[in-house]
PDB file of C-alpha atoms in Angstrom:
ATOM      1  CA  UNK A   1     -51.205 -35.506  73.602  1.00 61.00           C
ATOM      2  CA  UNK A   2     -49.092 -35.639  70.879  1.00 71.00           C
ATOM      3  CA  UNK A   3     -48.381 -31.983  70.210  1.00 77.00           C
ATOM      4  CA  UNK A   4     -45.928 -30.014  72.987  1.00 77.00           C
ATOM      5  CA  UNK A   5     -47.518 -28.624  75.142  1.00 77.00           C
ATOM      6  CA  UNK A   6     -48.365 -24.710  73.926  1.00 76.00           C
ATOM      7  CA  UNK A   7     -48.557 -23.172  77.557  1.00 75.00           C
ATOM      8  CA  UNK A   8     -44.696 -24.102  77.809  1.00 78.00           C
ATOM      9  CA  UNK A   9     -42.871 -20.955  76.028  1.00 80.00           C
ATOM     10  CA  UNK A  10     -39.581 -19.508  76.058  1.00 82.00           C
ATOM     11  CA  UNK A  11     -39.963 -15.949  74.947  1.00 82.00           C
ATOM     12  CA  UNK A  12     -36.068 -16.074  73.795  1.00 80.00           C
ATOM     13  CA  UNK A  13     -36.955 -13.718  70.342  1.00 80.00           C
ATOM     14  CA  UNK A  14     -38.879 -11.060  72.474  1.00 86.00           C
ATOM     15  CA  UNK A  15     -35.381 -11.005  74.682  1.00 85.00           C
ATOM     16  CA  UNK A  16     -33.497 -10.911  71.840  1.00 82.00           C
ATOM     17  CA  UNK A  17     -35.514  -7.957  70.035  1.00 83.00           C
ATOM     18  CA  UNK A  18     -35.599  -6.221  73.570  1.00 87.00           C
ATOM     19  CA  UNK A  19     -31.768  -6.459  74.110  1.00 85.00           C
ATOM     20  CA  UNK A  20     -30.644  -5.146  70.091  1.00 82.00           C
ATOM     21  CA  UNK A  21     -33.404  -2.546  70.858  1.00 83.00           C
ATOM     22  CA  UNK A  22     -32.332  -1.608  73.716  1.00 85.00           C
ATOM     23  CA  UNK A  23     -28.466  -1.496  72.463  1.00 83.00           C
ATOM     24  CA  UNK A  24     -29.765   0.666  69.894  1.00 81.00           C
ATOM     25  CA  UNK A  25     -31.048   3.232  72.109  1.00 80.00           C
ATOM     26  CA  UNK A  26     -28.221   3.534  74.286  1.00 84.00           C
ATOM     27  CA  UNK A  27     -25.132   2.049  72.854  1.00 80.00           C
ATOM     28  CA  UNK A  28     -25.460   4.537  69.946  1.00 79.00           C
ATOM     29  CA  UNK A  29     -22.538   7.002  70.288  1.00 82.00           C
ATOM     30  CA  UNK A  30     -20.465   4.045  70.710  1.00 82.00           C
ATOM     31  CA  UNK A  31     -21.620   2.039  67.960  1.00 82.00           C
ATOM     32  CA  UNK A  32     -20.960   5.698  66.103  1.00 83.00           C
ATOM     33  CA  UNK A  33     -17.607   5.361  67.018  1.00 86.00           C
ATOM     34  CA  UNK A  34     -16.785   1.810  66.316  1.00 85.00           C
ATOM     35  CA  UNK A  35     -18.326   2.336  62.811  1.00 84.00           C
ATOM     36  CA  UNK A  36     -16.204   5.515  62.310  1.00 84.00           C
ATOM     37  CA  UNK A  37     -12.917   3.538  63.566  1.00 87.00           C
ATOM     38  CA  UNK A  38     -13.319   0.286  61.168  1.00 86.00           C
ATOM     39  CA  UNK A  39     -14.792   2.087  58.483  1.00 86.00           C
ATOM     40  CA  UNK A  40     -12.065   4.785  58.087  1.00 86.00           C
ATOM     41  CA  UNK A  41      -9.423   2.501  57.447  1.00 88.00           C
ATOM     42  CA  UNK A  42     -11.286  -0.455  55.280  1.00 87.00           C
ATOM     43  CA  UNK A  43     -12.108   2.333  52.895  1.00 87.00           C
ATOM     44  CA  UNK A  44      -8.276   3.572  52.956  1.00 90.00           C
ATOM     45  CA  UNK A  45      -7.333   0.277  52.433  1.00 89.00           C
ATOM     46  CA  UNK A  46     -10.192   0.002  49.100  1.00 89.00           C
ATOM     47  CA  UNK A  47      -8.964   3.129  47.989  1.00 91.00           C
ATOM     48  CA  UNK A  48      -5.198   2.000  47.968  1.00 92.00           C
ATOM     49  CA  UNK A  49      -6.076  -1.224  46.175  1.00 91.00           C
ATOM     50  CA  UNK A  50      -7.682   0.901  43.570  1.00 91.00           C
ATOM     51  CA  UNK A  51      -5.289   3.025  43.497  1.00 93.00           C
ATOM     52  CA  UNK A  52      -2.470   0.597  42.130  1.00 91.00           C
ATOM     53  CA  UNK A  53      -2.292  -0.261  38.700  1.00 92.00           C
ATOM     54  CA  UNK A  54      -3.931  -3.700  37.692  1.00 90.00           C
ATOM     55  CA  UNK A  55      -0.588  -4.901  35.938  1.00 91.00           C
ATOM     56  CA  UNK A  56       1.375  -4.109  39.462  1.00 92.00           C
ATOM     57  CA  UNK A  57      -1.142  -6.039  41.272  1.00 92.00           C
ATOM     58  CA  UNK A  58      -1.297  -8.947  39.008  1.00 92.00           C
ATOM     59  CA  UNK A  59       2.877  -9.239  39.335  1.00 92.00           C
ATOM     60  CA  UNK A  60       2.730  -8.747  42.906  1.00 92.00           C
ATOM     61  CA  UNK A  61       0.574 -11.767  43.062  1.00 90.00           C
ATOM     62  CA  UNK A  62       1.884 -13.350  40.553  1.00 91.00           C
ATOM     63  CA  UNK A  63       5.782 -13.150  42.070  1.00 90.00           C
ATOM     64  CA  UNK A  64       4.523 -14.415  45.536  1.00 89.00           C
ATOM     65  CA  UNK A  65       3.072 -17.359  43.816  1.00 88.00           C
ATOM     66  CA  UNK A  66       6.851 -17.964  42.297  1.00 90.00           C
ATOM     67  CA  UNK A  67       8.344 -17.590  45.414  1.00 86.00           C
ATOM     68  CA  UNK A  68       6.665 -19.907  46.927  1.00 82.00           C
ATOM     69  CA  UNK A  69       5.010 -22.688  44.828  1.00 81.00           C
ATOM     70  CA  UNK A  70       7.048 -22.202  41.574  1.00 82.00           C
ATOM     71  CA  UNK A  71       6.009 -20.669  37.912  1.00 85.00           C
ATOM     72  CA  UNK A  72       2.888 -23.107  37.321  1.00 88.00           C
ATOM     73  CA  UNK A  73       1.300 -21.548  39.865  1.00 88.00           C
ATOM     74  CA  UNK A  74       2.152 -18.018  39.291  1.00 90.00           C
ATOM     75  CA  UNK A  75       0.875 -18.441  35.665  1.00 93.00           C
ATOM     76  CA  UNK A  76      -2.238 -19.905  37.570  1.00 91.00           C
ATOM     77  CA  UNK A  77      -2.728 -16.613  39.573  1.00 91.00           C
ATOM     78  CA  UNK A  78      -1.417 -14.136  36.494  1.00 93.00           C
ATOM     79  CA  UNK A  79      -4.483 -16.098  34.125  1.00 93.00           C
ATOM     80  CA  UNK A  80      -6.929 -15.807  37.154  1.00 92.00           C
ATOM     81  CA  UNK A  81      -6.812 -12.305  37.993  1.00 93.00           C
ATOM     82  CA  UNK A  82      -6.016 -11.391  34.239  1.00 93.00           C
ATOM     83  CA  UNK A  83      -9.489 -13.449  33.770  1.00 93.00           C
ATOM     84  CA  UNK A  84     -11.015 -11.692  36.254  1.00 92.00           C
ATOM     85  CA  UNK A  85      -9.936  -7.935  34.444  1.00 91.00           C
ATOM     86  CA  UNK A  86     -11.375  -8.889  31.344  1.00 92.00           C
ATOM     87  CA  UNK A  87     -15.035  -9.605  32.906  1.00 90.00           C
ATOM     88  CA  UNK A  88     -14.582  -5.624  33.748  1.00 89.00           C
ATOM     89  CA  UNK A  89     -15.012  -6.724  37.623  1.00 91.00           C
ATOM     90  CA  UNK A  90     -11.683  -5.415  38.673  1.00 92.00           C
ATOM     91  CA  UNK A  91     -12.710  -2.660  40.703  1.00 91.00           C
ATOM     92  CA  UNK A  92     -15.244  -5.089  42.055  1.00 91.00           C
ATOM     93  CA  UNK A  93     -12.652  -7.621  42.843  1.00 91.00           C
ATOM     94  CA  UNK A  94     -10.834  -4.965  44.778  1.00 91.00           C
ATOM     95  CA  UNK A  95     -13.308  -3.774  46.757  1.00 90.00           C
ATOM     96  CA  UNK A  96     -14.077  -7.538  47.599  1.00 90.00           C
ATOM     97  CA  UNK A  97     -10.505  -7.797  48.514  1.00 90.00           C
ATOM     98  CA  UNK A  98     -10.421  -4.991  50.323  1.00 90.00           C
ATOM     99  CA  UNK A  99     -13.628  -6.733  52.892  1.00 89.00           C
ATOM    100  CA  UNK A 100     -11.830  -9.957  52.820  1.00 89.00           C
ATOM    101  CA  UNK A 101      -8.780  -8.387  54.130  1.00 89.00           C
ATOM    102  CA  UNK A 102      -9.813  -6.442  56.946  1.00 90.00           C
ATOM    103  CA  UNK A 103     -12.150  -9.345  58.070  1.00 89.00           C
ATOM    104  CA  UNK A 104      -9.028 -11.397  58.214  1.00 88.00           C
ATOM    105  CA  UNK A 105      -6.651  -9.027  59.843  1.00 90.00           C
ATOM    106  CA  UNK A 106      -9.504  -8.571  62.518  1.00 91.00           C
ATOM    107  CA  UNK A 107     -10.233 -12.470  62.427  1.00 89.00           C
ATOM    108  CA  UNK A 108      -5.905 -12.644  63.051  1.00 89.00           C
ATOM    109  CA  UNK A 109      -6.021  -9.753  65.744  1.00 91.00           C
ATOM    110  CA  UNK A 110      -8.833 -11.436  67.485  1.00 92.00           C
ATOM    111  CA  UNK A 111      -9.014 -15.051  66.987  1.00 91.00           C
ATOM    112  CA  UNK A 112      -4.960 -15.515  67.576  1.00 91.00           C
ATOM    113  CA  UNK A 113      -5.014 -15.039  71.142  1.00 92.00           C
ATOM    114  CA  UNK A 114      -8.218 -15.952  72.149  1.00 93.00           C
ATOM    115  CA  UNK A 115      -7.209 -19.557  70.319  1.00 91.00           C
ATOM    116  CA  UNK A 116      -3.986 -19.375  72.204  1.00 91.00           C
ATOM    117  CA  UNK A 117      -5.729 -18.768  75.819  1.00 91.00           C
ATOM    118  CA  UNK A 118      -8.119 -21.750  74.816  1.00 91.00           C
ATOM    119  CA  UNK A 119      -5.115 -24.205  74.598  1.00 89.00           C
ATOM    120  CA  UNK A 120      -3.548 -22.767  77.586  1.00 86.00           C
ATOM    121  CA  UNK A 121      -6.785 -22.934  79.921  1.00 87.00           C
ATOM    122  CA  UNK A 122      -9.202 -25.743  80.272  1.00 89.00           C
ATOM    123  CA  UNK A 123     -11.502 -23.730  81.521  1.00 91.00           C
ATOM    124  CA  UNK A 124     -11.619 -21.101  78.666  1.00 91.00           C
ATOM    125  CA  UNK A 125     -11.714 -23.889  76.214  1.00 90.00           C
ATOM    126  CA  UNK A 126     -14.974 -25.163  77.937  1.00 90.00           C
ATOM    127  CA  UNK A 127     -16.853 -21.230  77.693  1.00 91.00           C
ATOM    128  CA  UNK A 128     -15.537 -20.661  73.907  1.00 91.00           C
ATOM    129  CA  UNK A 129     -16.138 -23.889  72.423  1.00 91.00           C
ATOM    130  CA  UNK A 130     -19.848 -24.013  72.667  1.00 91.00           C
ATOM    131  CA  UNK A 131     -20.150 -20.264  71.256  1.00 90.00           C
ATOM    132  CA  UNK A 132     -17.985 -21.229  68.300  1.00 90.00           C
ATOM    133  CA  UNK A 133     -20.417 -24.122  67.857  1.00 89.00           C
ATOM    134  CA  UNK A 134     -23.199 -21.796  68.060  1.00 87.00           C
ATOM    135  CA  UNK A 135     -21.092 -19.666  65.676  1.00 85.00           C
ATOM    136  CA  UNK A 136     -20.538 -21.843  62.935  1.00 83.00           C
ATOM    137  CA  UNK A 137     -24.181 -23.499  63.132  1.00 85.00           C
ATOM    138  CA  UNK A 138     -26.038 -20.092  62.777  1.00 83.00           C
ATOM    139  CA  UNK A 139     -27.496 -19.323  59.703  1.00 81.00           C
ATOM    140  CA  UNK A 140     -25.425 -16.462  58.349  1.00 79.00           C
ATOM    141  CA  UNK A 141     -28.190 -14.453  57.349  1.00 80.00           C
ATOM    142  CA  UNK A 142     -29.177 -14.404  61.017  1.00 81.00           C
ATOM    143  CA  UNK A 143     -25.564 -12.439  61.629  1.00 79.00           C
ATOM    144  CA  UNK A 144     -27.133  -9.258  59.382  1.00 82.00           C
ATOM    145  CA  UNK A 145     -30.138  -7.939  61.442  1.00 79.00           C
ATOM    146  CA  UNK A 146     -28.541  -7.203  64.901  1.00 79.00           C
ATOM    147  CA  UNK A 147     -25.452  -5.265  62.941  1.00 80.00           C
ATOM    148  CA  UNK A 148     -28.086  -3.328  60.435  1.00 79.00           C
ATOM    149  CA  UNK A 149     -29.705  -1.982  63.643  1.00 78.00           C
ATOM    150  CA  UNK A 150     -27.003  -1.543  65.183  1.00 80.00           C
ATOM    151  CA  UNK A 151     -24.466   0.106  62.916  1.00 81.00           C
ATOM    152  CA  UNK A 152     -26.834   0.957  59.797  1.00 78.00           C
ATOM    153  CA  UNK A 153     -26.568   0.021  55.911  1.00 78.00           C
ATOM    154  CA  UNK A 154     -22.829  -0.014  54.842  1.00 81.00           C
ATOM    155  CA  UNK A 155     -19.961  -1.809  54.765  1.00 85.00           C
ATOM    156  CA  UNK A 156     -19.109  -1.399  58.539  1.00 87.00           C
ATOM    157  CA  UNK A 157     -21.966  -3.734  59.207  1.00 87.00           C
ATOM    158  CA  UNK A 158     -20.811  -6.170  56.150  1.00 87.00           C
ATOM    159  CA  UNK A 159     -16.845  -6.366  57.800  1.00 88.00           C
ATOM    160  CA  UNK A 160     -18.582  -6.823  61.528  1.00 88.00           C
ATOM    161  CA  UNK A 161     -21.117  -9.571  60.010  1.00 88.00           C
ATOM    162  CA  UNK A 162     -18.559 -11.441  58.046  1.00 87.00           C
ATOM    163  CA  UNK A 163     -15.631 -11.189  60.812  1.00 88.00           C
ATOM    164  CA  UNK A 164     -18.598 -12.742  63.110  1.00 88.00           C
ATOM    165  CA  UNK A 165     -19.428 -15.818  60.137  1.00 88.00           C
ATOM    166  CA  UNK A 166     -15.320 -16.164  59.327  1.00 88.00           C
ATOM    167  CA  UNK A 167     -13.603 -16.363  62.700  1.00 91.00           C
ATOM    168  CA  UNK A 168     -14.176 -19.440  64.334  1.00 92.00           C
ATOM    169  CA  UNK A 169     -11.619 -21.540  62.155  1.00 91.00           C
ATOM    170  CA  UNK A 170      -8.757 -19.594  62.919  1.00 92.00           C
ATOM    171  CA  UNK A 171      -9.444 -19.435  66.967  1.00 93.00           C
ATOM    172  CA  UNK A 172      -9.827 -23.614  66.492  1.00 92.00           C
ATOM    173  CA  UNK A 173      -7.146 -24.452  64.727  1.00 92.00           C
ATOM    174  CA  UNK A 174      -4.663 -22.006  66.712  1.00 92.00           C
ATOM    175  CA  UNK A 175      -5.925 -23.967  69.737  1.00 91.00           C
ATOM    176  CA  UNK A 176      -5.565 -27.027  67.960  1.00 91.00           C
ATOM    177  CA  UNK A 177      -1.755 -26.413  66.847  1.00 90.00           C
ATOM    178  CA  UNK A 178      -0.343 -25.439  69.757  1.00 91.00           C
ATOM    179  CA  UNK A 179      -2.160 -28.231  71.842  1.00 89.00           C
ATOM    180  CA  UNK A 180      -0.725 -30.936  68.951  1.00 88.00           C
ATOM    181  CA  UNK A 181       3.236 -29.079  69.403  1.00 86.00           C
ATOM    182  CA  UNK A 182       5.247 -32.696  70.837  1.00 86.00           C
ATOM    183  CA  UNK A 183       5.453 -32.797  74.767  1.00 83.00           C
ATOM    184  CA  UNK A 184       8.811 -33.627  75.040  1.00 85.00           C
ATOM    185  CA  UNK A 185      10.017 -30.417  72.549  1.00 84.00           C
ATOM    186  CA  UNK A 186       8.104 -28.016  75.686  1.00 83.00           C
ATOM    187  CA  UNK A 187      10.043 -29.999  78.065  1.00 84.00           C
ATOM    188  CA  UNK A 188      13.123 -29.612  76.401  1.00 84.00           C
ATOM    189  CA  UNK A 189      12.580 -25.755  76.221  1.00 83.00           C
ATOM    190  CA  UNK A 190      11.570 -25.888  79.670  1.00 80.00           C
ATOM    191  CA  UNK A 191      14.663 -27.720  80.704  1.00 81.00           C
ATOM    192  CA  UNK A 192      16.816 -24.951  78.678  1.00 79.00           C
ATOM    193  CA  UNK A 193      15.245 -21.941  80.689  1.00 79.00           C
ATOM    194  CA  UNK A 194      12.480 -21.003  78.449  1.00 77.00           C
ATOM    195  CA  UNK A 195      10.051 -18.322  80.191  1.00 79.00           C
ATOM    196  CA  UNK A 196       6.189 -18.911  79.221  1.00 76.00           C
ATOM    197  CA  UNK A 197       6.200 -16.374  77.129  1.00 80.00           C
ATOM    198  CA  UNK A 198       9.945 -17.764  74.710  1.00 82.00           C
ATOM    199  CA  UNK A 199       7.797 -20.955  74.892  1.00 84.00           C
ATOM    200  CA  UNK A 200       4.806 -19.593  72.652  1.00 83.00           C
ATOM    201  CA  UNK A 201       6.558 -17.440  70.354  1.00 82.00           C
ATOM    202  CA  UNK A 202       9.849 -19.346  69.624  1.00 84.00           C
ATOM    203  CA  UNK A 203       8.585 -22.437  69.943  1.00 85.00           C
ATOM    204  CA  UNK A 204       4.830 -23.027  70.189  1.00 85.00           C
ATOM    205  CA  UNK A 205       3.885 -20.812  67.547  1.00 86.00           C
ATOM    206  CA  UNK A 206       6.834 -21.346  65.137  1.00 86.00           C
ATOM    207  CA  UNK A 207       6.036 -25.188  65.576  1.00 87.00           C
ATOM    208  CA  UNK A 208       1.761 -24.560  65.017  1.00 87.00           C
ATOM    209  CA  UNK A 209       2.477 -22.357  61.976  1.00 86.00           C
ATOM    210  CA  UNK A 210       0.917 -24.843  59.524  1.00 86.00           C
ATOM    211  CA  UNK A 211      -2.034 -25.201  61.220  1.00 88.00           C
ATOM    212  CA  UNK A 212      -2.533 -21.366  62.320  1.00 88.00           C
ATOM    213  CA  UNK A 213      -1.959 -20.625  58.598  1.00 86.00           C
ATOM    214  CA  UNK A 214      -4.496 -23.503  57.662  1.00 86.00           C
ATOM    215  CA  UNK A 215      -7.158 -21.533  60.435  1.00 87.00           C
ATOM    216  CA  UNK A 216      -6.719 -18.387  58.306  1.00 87.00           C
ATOM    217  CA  UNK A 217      -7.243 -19.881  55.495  1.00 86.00           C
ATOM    218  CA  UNK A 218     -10.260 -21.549  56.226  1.00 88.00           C
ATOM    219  CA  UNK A 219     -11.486 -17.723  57.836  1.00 89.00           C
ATOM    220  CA  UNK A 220     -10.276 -16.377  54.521  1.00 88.00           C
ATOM    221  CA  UNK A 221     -12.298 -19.034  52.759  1.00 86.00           C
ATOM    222  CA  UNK A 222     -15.656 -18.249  54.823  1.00 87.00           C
ATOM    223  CA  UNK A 223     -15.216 -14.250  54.148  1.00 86.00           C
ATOM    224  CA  UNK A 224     -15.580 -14.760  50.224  1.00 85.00           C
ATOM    225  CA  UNK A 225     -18.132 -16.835  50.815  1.00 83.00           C
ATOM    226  CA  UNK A 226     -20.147 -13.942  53.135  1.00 84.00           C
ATOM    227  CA  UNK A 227     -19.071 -11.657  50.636  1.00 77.00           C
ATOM    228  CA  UNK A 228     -22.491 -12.375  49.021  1.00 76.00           C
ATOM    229  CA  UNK A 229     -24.725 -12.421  51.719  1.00 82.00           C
ATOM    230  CA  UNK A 230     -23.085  -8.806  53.073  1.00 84.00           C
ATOM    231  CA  UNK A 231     -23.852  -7.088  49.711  1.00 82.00           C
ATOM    232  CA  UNK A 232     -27.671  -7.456  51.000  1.00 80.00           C
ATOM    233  CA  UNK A 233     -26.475  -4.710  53.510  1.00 82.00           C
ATOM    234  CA  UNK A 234     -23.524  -2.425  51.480  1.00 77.00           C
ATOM    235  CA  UNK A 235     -20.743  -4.481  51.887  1.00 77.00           C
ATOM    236  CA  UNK A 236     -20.763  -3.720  47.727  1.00 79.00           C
ATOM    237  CA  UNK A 237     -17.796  -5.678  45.470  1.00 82.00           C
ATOM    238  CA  UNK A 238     -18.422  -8.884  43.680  1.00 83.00           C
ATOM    239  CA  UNK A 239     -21.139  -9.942  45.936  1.00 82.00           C
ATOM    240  CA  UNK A 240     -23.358  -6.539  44.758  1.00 84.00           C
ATOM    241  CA  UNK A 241     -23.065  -8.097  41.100  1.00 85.00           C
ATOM    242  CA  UNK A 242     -24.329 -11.329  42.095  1.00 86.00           C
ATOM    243  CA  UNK A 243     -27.262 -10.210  44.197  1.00 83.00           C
ATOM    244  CA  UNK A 244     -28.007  -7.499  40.843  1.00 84.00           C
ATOM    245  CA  UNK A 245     -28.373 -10.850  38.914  1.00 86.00           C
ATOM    246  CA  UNK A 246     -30.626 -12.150  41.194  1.00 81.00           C
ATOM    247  CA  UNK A 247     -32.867  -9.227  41.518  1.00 81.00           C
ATOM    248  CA  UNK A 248     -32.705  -8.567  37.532  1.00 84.00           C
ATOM    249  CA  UNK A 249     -32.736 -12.371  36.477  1.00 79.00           C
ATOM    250  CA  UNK A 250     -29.817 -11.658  34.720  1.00 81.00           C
ATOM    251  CA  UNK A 251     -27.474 -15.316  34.271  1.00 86.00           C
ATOM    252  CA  UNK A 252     -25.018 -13.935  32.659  1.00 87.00           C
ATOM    253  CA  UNK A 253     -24.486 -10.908  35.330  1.00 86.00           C
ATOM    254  CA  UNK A 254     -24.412 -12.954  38.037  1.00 86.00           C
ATOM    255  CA  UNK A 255     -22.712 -16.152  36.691  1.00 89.00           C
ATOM    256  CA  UNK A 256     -19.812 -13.396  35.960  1.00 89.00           C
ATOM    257  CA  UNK A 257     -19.342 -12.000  39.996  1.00 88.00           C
ATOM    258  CA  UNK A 258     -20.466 -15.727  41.095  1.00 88.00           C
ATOM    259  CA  UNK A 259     -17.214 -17.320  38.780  1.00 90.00           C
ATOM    260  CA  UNK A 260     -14.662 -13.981  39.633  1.00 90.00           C
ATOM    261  CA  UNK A 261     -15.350 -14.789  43.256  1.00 89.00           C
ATOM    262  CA  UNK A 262     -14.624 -18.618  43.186  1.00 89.00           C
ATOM    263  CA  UNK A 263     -11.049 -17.728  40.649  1.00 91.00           C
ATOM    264  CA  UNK A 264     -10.191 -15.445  44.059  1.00 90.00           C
ATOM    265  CA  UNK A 265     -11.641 -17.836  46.199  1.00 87.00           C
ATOM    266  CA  UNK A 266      -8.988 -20.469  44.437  1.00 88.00           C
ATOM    267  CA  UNK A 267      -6.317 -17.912  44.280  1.00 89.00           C
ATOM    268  CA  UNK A 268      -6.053 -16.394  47.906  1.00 87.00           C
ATOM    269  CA  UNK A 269      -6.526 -20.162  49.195  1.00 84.00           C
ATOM    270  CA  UNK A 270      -3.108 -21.389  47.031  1.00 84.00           C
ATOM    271  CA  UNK A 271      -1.380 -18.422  48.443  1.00 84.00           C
ATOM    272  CA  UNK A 272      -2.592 -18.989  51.746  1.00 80.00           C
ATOM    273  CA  UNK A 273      -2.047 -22.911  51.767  1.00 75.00           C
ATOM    274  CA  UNK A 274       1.377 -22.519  51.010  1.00 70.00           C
ATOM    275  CA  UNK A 275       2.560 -19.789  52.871  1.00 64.00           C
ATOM    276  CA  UNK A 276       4.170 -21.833  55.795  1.00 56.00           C
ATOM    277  CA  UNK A 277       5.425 -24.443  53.544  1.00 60.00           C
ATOM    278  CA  UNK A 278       8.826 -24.473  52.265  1.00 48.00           C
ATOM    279  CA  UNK A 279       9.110 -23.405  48.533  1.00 49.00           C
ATOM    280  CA  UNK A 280       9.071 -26.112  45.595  1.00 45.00           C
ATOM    281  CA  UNK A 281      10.400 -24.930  42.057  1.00 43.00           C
TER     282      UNK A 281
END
C-alpha cells in the first residue's frame, strides 16, 4: 500500500539503449565524419599551442591582461601560468586549452543564435528552456556513454561531451541580454529606420555585450570543470593527471593537475570577465 505500485513501468532506459544502439548501427559513417571534421582541427589547434614558445604565450597573456585590467593583473596571469610551467604541466595545460577552446568556439557558434531566436520568439523560448534545464541538471557523467558509443574513445567524444555540459549559460544569458536591452533605445532605432537585422547587431548585441561575454564565461568556466570528467574517455590534458592520481593514489600527482586547472580556471575567467569592460590602469 505504501510502496508504488511495481506493475506501473516506464521502460524509458530500454528506449534509450535501443535508440544510441540503434544510432550506432546506422548513423555510423556520419558519426565517422563528424569525428573526422571536429577532430582535425582541435588537434591543429593543440598542435599550434604547442608549437609556440612558453615565454610568447605567457606575454601574450600577460599583455591582454595590461590592456585591459592594468599591470596587477598581468603580473597575476605572468605568475599563474609561469606557476603552472614549473609543475612541468605545460604541455598538459595546452592541450587542456586547446579542449576548452574549441568547446567554446562551438558553445559561441551554437549557443549565440539559438539564445538570440529564444529572445526573439516566445515560442522557442518555451521548447529550449526545459532542455537547458534538463541540460544543466544531468549528471555530467551521464553526457559520456551515448558519445563513447557513438564516436569511440578520444577526444572527439571529450569536445562533444563537454560542449553538451558547457553550453547552456551562454544560450541563457544571450537571451537574457538582449531581452534586458531598454525598450525605448529599440524604439528609437526603430523610429530612425533600423531594419531587424541593424537592430541586433548595432544595437541589441553591442548593448547585451556584458552579459553575452558573462554567458561565455560561465561556458568557459563549466569546460575546465568537464575537463576532468572527459579524461575518463581521451579528452587527455590536465584532467588525465588528475584521474592518474586517482587511479595511483598519488596526492601529490593529482593535487598538481587539480591546482594548474583552478590557476587557468582563475586566469581565463579574469580575461573573460573583463573583456567587455572598459580598461582601468
Amino acid at each position: 500500500m505504501f510502496e508504488f505500485p511495481e506493475f506501473i513501468y516506464l521502460p524509458l532506459d530500454r528506449w534509450t539503449s535501443a535508440l544510441v544502439d540503434w544510432l550506432t548501427v546506422n548513423g555510423e559513417a556520419f558519426f565517422d565524419v563528424v569525428g573526422d571534421v571536429l577532430l582535425s582541427p582541435m588537434l591543429g589547434l593543440e598542435q599550434f599551442l604547442l608549437w609556440i614558445p612558453w615565454w610568447v604565450i605567457i606575454l601574450a597573456a600577460a599583455g591582454l591582461a595590461w590592456k585591459q585590467k592594468g599591470w596587477r593583473m598581468a603580473l597575476g596571469v605572468t605568475a599563474g601560468l609561469f606557476f603552472i610551467g614549473t609543475l612541468g604541466l605545460w604541455d598538459m595545460a595546452m592541450k587542456t586549452l586547446a579542449i576548452v577552446i574549441a568547446a567554446a568556439l562551438l558553445a559561441l557558434m551554437i549557443g549565440v543564435p539559438i539564445g538570440i531566436g529564444m529572445a526573439r520568439s516566445e515560442k522557442m523560448r518555451g521548447i529550449v528552456r526545459p532542455i537547458l534545464d534538463m541540460m544543466q541538471t544531468m549528471p555530467s557523467f551521464v553526457y559520456l556513454i551515448p558519445a563513447l558509443m557513438l564516436f569511440g574513445l578520444g577526444k572527439v567524444p571529450a569536445l562533444l561531451s563537454t560542449l553538451i555540459y558547457a553550453i547552456p549559460p551562454v544560450i541563457r544569458l544571450t537571451d537574457l541580454g538582449i531581452r534586458q536591452v531598454p525598450a525605448d533605445v529599440i524604439e528609437a532605432s526603430r523610429a530612425f529606420g533600423a531594419t531587424g537585422r541593424q537592430m541586433l547587431l548595432k544595437v541589441q548585441l553591442p548593448l547585451a555585450a556584458p552579459t553575452i561575454m558573462t554567458g561565455v564565461n560561465q561556458t568557459i568556466m563549466m569546460a575546465l570543470a568537464m575537463v576532468v570528467i572527459a579524461s575518463m574517455i581521451g579528452a587527455g590534458g590536465l584532467g588525465t593527471e588528475v584521474l592518474n592520481g586517482i587511479a595511483r593514489l598519488d596526492v601529490g600527482r593529482g593535487f598538481n593537475g587539480g591546482i594548474s586547472i583552478v590557476v587557468m580556471a582563475i586566469i581565463i575567467d579574469r580575461l573573460t570577465q573583463s573583456a567587455a569592460q572598459p580598461r582601468t590602469s
